[in-house]
XYZ file of C-alpha atoms in Angstrom:
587
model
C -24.338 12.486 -18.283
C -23.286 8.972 -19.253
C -23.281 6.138 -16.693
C -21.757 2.511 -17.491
C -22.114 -0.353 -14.170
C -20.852 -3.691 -14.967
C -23.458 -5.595 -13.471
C -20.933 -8.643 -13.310
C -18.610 -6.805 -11.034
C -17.676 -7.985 -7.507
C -18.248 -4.208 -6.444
C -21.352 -3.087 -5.327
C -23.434 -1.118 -7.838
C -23.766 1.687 -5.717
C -19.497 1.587 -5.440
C -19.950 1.904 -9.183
C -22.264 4.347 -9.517
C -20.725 6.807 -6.908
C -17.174 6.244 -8.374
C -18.619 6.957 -12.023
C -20.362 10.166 -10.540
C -16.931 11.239 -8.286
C -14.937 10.986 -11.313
C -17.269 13.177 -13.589
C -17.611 16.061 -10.929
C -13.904 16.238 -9.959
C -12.980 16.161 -13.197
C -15.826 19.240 -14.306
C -17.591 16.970 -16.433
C -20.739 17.726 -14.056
C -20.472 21.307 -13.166
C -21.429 23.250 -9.953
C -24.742 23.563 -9.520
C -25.423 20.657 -11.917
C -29.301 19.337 -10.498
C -28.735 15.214 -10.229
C -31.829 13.274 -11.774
C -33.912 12.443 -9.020
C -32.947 8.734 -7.173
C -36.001 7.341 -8.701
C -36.020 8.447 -12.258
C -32.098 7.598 -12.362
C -33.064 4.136 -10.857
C -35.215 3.445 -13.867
C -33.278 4.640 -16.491
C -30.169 2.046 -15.134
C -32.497 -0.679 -14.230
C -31.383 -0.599 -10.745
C -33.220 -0.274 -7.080
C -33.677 2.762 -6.157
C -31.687 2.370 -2.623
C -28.926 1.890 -5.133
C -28.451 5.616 -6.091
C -29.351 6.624 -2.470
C -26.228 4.812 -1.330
C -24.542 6.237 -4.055
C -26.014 9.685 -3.027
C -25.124 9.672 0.729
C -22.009 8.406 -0.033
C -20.934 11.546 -2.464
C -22.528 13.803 0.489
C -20.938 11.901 2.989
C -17.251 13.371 0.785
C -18.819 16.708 0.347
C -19.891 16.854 -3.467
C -22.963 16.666 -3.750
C -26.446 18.295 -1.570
C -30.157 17.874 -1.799
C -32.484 20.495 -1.320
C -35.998 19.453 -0.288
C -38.412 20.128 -3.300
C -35.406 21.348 -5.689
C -33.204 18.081 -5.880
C -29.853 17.258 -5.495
C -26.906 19.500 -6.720
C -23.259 19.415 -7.258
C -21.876 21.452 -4.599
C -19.257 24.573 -5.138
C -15.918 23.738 -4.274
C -14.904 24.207 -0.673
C -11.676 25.222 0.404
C -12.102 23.949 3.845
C -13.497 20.319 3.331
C -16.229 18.766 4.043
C -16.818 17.284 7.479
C -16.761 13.757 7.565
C -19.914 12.159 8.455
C -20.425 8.996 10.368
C -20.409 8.342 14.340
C -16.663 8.305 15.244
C -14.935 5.826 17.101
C -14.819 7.951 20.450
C -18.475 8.034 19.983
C -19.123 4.459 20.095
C -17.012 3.848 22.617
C -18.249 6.206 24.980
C -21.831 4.037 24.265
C -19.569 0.907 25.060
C -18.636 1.969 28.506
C -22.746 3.607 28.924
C -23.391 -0.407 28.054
C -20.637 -1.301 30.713
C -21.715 1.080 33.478
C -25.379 -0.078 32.871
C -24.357 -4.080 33.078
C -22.093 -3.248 36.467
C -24.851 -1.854 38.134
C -27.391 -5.193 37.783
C -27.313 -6.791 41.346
C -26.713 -10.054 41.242
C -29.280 -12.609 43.447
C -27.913 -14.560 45.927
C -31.220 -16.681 46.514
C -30.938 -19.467 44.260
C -28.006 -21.676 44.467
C -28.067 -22.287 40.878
C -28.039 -18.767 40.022
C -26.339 -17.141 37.555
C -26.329 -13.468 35.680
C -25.143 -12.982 31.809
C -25.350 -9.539 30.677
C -25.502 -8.426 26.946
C -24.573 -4.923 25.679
C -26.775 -4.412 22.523
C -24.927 -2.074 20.619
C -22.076 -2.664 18.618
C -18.838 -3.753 20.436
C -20.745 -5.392 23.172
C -19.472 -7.298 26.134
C -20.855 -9.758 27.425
C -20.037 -10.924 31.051
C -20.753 -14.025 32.848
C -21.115 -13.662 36.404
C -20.986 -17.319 38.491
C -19.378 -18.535 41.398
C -20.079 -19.418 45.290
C -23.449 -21.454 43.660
C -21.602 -23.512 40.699
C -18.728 -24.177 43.581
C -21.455 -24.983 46.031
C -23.126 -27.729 43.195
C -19.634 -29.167 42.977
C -19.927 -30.096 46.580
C -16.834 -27.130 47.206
C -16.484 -25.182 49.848
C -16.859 -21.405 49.463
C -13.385 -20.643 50.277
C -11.787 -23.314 47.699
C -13.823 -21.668 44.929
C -12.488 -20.812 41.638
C -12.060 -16.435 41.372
C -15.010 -15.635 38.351
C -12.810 -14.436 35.727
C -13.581 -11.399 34.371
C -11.675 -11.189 30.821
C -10.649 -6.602 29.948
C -13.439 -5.333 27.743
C -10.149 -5.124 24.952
C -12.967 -3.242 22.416
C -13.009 -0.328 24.885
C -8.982 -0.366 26.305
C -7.771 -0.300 22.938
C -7.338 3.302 21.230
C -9.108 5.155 18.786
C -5.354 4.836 16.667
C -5.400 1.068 16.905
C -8.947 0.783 16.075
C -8.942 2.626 12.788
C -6.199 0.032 11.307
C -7.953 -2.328 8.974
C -6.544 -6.064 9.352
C -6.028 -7.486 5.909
C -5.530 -11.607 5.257
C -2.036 -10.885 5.638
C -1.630 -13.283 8.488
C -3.523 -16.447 6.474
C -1.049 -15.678 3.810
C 2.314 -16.080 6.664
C 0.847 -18.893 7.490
C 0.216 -20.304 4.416
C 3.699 -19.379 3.560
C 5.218 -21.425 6.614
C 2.468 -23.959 6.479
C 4.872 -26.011 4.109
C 8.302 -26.036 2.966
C 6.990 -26.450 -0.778
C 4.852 -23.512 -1.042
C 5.185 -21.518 -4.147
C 4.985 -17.529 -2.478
C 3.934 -15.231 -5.100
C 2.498 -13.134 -1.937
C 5.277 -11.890 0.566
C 6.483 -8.840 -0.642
C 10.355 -9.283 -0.447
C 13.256 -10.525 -1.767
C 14.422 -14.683 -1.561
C 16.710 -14.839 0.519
C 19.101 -16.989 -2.022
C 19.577 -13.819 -3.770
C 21.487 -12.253 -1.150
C 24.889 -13.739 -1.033
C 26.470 -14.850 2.266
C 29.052 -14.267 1.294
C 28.938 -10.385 0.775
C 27.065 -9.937 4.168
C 29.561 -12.161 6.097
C 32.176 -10.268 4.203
C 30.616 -6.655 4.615
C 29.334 -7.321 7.933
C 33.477 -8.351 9.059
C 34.758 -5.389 7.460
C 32.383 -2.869 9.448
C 32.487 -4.922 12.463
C 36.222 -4.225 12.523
C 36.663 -1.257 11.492
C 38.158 1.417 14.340
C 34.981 3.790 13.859
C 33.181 0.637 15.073
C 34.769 0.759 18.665
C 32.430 0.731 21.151
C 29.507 0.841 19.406
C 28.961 4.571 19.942
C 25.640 5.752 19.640
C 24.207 7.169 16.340
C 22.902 11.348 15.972
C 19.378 10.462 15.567
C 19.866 11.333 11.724
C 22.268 8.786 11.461
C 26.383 8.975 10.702
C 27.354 11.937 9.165
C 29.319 9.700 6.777
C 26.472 7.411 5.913
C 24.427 10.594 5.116
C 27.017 11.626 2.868
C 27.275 8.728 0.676
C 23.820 8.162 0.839
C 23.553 11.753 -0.847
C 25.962 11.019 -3.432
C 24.209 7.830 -4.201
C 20.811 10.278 -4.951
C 22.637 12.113 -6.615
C 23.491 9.394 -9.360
C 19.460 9.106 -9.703
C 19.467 12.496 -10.476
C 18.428 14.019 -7.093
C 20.804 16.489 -6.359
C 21.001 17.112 -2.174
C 23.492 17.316 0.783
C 23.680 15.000 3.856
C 21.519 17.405 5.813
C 18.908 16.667 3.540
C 19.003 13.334 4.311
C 18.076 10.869 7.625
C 18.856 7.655 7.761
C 15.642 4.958 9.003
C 14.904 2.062 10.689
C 13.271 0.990 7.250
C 11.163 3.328 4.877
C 8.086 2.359 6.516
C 9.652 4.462 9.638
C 9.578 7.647 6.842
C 5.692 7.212 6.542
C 5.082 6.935 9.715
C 7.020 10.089 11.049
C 5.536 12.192 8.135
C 2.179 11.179 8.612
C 2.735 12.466 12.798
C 4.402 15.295 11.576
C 1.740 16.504 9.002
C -1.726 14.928 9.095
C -4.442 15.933 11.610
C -7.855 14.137 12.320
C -10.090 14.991 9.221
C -6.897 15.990 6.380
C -7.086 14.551 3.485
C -4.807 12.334 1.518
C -4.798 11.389 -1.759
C -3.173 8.044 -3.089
C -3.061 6.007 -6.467
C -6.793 3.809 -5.755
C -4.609 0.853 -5.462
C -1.260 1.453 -3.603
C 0.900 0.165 -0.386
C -1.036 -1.070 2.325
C 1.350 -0.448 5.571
C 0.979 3.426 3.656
C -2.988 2.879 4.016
C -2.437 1.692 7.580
C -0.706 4.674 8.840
C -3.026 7.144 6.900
C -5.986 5.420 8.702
C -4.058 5.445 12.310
C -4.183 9.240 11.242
C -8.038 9.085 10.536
C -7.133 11.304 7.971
C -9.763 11.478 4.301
C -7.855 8.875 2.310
C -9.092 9.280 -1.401
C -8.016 7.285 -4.022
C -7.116 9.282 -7.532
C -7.779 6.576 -10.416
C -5.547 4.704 -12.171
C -4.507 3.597 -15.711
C -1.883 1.298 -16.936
C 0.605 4.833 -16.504
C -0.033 5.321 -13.090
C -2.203 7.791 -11.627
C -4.714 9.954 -13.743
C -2.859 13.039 -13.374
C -5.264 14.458 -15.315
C -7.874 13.974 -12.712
C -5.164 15.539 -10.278
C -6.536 19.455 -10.383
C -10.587 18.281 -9.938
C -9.283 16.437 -6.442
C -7.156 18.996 -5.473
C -10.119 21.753 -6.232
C -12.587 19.351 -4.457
C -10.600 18.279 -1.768
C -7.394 20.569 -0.605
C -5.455 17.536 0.265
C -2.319 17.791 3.126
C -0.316 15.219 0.948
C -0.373 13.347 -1.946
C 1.434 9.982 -1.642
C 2.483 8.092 -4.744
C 5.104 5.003 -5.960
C 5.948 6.719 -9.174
C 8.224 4.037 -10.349
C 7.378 0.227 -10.623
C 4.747 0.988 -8.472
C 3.387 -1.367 -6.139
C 1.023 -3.556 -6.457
C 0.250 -2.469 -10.147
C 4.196 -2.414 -11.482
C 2.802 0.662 -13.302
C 5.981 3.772 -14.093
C 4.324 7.464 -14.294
C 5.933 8.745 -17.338
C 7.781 12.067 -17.969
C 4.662 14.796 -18.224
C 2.838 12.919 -15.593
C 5.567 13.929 -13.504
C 5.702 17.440 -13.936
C 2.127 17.784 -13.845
C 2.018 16.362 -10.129
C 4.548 18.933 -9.324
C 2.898 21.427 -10.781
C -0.091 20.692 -8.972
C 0.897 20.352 -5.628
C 2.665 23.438 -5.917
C -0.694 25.359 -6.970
C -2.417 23.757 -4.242
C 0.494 23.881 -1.581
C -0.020 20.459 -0.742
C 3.520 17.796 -0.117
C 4.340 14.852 -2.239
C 5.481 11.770 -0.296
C 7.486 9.978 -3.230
C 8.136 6.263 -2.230
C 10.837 4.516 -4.310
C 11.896 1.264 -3.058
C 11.532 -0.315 -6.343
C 13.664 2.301 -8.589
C 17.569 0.814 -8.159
C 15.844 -2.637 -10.090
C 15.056 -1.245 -13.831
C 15.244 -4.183 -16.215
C 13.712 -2.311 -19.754
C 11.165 -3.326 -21.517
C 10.845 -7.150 -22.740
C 12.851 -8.191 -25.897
C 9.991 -9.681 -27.435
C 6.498 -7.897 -27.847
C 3.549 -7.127 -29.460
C 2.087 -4.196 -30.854
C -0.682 -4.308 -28.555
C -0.430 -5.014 -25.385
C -3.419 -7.744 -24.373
C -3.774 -6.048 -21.180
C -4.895 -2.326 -23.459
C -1.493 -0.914 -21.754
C 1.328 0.525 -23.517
C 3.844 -2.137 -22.264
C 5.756 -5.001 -24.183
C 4.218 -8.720 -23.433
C 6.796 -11.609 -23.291
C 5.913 -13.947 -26.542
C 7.432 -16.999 -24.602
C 11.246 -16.516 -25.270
C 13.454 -16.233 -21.694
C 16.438 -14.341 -21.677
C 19.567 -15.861 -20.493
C 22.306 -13.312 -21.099
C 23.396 -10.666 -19.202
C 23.022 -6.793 -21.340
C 26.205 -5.555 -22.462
C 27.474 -2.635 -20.441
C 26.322 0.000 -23.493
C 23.191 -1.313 -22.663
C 23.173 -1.488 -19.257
C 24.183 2.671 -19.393
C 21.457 2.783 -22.083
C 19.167 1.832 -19.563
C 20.552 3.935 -16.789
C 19.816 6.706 -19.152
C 15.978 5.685 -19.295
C 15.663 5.217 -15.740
C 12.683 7.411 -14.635
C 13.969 10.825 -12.368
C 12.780 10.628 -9.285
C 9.811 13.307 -8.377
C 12.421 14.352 -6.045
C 15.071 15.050 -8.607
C 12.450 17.521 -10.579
C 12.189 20.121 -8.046
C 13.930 22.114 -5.637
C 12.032 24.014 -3.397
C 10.699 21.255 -0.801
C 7.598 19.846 -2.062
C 8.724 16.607 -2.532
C 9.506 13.947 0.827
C 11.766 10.761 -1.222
C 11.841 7.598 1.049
C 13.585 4.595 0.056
C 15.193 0.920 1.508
C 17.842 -1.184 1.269
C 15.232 -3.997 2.219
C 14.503 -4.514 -1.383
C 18.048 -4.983 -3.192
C 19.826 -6.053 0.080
C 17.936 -8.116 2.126
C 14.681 -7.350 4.320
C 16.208 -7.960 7.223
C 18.725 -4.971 7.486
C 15.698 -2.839 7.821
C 17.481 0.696 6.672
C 16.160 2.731 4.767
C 16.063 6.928 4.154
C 14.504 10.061 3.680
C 15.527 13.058 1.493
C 13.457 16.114 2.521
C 13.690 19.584 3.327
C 15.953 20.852 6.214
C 13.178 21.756 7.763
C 11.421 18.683 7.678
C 14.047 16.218 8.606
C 14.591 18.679 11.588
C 10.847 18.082 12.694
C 10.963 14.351 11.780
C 13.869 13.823 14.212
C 12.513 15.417 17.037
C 9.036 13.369 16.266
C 11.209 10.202 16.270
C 12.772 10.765 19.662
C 9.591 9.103 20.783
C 9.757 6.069 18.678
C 13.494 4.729 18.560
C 16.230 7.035 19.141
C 18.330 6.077 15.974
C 18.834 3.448 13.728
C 20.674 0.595 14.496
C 24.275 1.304 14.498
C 25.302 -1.989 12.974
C 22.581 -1.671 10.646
C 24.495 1.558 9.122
C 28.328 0.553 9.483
C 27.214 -2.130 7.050
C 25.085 0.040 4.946
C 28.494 2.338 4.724
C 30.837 -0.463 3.915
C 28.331 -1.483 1.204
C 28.047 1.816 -0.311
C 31.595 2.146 -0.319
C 33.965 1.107 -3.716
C 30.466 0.646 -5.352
C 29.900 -2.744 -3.893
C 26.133 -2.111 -3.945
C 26.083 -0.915 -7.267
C 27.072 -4.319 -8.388
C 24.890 -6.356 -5.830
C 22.069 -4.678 -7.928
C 23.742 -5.614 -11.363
C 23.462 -9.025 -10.775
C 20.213 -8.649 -9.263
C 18.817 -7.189 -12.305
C 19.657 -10.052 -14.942
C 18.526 -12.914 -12.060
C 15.401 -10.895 -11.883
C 14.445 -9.780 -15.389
C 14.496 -13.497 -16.202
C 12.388 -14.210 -13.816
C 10.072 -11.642 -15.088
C 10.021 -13.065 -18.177
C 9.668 -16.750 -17.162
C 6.546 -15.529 -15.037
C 5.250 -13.796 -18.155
C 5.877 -16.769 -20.773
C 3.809 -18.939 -18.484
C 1.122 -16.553 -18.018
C 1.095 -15.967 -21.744
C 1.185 -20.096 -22.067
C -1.502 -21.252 -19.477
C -3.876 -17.777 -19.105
C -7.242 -17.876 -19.852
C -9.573 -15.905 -21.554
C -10.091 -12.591 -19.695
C -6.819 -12.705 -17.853
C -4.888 -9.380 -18.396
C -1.153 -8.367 -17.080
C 0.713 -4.944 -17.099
C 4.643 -5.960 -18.039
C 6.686 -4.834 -15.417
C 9.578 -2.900 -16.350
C 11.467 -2.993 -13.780
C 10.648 -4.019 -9.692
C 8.907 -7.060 -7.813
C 5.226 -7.280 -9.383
C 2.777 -8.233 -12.029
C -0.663 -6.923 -11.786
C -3.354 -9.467 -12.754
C -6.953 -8.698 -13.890
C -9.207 -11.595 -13.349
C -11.817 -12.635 -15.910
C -15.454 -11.746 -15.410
C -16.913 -13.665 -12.231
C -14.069 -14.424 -10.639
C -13.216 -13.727 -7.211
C -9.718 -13.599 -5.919
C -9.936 -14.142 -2.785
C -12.023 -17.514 -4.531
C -9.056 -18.271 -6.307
C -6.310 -17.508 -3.118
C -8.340 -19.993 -1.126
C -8.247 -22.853 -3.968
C -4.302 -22.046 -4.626
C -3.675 -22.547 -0.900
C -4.980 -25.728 -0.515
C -1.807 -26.627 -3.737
C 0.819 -24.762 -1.860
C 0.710 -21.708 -4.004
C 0.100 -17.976 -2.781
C -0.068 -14.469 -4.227
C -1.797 -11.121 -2.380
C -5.484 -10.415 -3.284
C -6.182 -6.973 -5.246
C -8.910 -5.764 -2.305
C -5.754 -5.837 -0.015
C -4.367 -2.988 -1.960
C -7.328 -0.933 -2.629
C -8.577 2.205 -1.147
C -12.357 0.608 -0.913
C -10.838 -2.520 0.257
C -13.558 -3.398 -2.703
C -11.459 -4.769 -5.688
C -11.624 -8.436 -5.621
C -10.849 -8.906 -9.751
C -7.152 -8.517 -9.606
C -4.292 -10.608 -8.205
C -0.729 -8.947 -7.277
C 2.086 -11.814 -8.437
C 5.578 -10.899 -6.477
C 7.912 -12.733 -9.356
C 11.010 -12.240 -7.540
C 10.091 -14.193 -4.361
C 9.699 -17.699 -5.765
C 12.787 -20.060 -6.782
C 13.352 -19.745 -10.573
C 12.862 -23.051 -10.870
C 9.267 -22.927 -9.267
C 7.454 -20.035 -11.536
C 6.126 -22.044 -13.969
C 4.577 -24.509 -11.293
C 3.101 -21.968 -9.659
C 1.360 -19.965 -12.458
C 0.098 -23.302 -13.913
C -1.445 -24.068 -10.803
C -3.368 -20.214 -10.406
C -4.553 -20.400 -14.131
C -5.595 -23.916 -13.862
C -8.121 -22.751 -10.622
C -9.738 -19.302 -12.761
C -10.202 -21.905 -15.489
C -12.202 -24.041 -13.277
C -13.853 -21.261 -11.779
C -14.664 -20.503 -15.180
C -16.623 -23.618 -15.542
């Protein structure tokens, strides 16, 4: 058994040690029934406290992998079709001591002998209240009658009225970064993850938006099936079908924004306990609804393909998962594209294990190809082309531009036919945030279930939303929206690339992006990011921290760089500015 910690790491040793020891037992390295070196004889050998590997311990018997047996050790466990139970005081727990704490504080009588009396009450456990009761006495000091005095205002104990749903959602610095964002009209935003909004011509929306407006089917405004218009689910299926995913409209329904899609699959499949496995860093709104769930979320490890597929069978065996959610393509925040066999073996996986794929594709209409110039090795150690420092200026020819259709990646949902696979993708990503459509291509079955889940939530989606998705998907005008998009973007992938190549320091690492909105930065040694986001704040310049994006919420060594969001003119600027602040944190 061979353990490495990096003791220069922002995550905790006992993080380390636990994800070393996950990876080895999933995988089979450490087979069942393998006896664990005892915590203190393991402390000694990696020069660590012992309460290091009994954090690491609890926490792999906390998931179910490992047991101890008093005077035999501590085993790997036999795989367990049902799951482990989750350990840990839930949230309906603590809450019911909350309102214990409440009932105990109400029931204190308060002393009306003094004048000058007053009664605070503190609850002691977690989540406590504290409540201040004053009144006739403090208006009797002010020389006020009784009647004139102020009502004691008693504020709602908001740590008990809120749910158990809202209270498992995790709240990132995603509202620092808005405001940094609209703190100043300069700011450089590497961090909000959409479009510019010069990108979107006016007008084509004016034009578009005119054309539907008009049109007779328009009359009225008459209500949408909650699945959308049968015509916009047709041409939405022909448009999958030039990605390669062959369906019919009734395979499709039509969103108020892919988001939406999560959300209605994770009500429609995911119970209290189930677990989910994700790439370890991935979508955060997906995270979010997962949690809202308080579903098992466990994050499969990464590489600069994508998910570990290889891993795939040891956390299927270990943990039976309900779904497995994944951004195959240009994924998000790392950029990373799952090749080919990577594909198949997912498919062939959760077909063993009868467990769904959620496939989420915004990012696969914008597929620039690999940069023109590279090197044979990649500094990051991934097998992707690095930018030398040349920017590209011309448009492809159209031979190349079908050259590249050709190497698109298939959709997950394009490789199989017999329902495993839920696609959800947007329009908010090559047309403009604000239009918030998006859709769903799933079994009949499942969009069935979905809609009658969503009758709860919003009826439809917005009916002016779809007459202009329609008129854009009509005569190929979207198709061509994305061509331009495409050359303004790659060469803004490339700019962002030449400068990191140009100002980086030692230790900085990138994955090349071959197509989407993001760069994936590895920090050097010692530097935190969330160090660096508050230094490139106070300069106008902002990106999204790595810990946002992981699992753990642990990773504070990478940086996620949206390169489409900033004006052209700005990139250079901006990256300057971040790799000027790790060099000084170097110092």
């Amino acid at each position: 058994m061979r353990l490495e910690l990096n003791r220069r790491s922002s995550v905790p040793l006992y993080r380390q040690l636990a994800g070393e020891l996950r990876e080895q037992i999933v995988s089979g390295a450490l087979a069942e029934g393998y006896r664990l070196p005892p915590e203190r004889e393991l402390a000694v050998r990696l020069e660590v406290n012992r309460t290091t590997v009994l954090q690491a311990y609890q926490q792999l018997k906390d998931e179910g992998l490992i047991a101890s047996k008093v005077g035999k050790g501590t085993f790997v466990l036999p795989k367990d079709p049902s799951g482990p139970a989750v350990a840990g005081e839930s949230a309906s727990s603590r809450q019911a001591q909350v309102r214990a704490n409440l009932t105990t504080i109400s029931s204190i009588p308060v002393s009306s002998s003094s004048s000058s009396s007053s009664l605070t009450a503190f609850a002691p456990s977690r989540g406590s209240i504290a409540i201040s009761v004053q009144g006739q006495a403090d208006a009797t000091r002010r020389g006020a009658s009784p009647e004139s005095a102020e009502p004691t205002v008693i504020r709602p104990p908001w740590s008990v009225l809120f749910s158990d749903y809202s209270n498992r959602f995790t709240y990132h610095d995603i509202a620092s970064a808005e405001r940094a964002q609209q703190s100043s009209n300069t700011v450089i935003d590497f961090a909000t993850g959409s479009p510019n909004p010069a990108d979107i011509p006016d007008d084509l929306l004016r034009r578009v938006s005119l054309e539907a407006f008009a049109s007779h089917e328009f009359d009225g405004q008459p209500e949408s099936p909650i699945e959308g218009f049968p015509e916009l689910r047709e041409l939405l299926a022909d448009h999958m079908r030039t990605r390669g995913v062959h369906c019919r409209a009734r395979n499709v329904m039509v969103l108020s924004g892919s988001e939406q899609g999560i959300d209605l699959i994770v009500r429609a499949f995911v119970n209290p306990g189930d677990c989910v496995l994700v790439e370890q860093s991935t979508f955060f709104p997906a995270l979010q609804s997962f949690r809202s769930a308080d579903a098992r979320i466990i994050g499969v490890p990464m590489d600069g393909h994508g998910m570990r597929t290889d891993l795939l069978e040891g956390y299927c065996a270990r943990f039976r998962p309900k779904l497995i959610y994944t951004v195959p393509t240009f994924q998000n925040p790392t950029g990373t594209v799952m090749p080919l066999n990577r594909r198949r073996e997912l498919i062939e996986v959760a077909r063993r294990y009868q467990c769904l794929i959620v496939e989420d594709d915004a990012y696969g209409e914008l597929w620039y190809g690999p940069a023109e110039e590279t090197e044979a090795d990649d500094a990051s150690g991934f097998a992707f082309g690095t930018v030398l420092g040349h920017v590209q200026e011309d448009m492809h020819e159209p031979a190349e531009d079908e050259a590249l259709s050709r190497r698109r990646p298939v959709p997950l949902a394009g490789m199989e036919n017999e329902g495993y696979v839920m696609y959800l993708s947007t329009f908010s990503k090559t047309v403009t945030s604000g239009l918030r459509t998006g859709w769903i291509v799933a079994d009949p079955h499942v969009i069935g279930r979905l809609a009658a889940l969503r009758r709860m939530v919003d009826q439809h989606t917005s009916t002016s939303s779809q007459r202009i998705c329609l008129e854009l998907l009509k005569e190929g005008r979207i198709a061509e929206h994305v061509r331009a998009l495409v050359v303004s973007y790659r060469r803004r992938r490339d700019t962002t690339v030449a400068a990191l190549r140009r100002y980086a320091s030692d230790g900085m690492d990138w994955i090349v992006p071959e197509g989407g909105y993001y760069i994936w930065v590895s920090l050097p040694e010692g530097v935190r990011s969330l160090d660096v986001l508050a230094a490139c704040r106070a300069q106008g310049v902002t990106f999204m921290p790595g810990g946002v994006f992981d699992v753990d919420e642990m990773d504070d060594s990478h940086l996620r760089l949206n390169f489409v969001r900033p004006d052209a003119v700005d990139i250079e600027r901006g990256i300057r500015a971040i790799c000027g602040i790790i060099r000084e944190a170097l110092r």
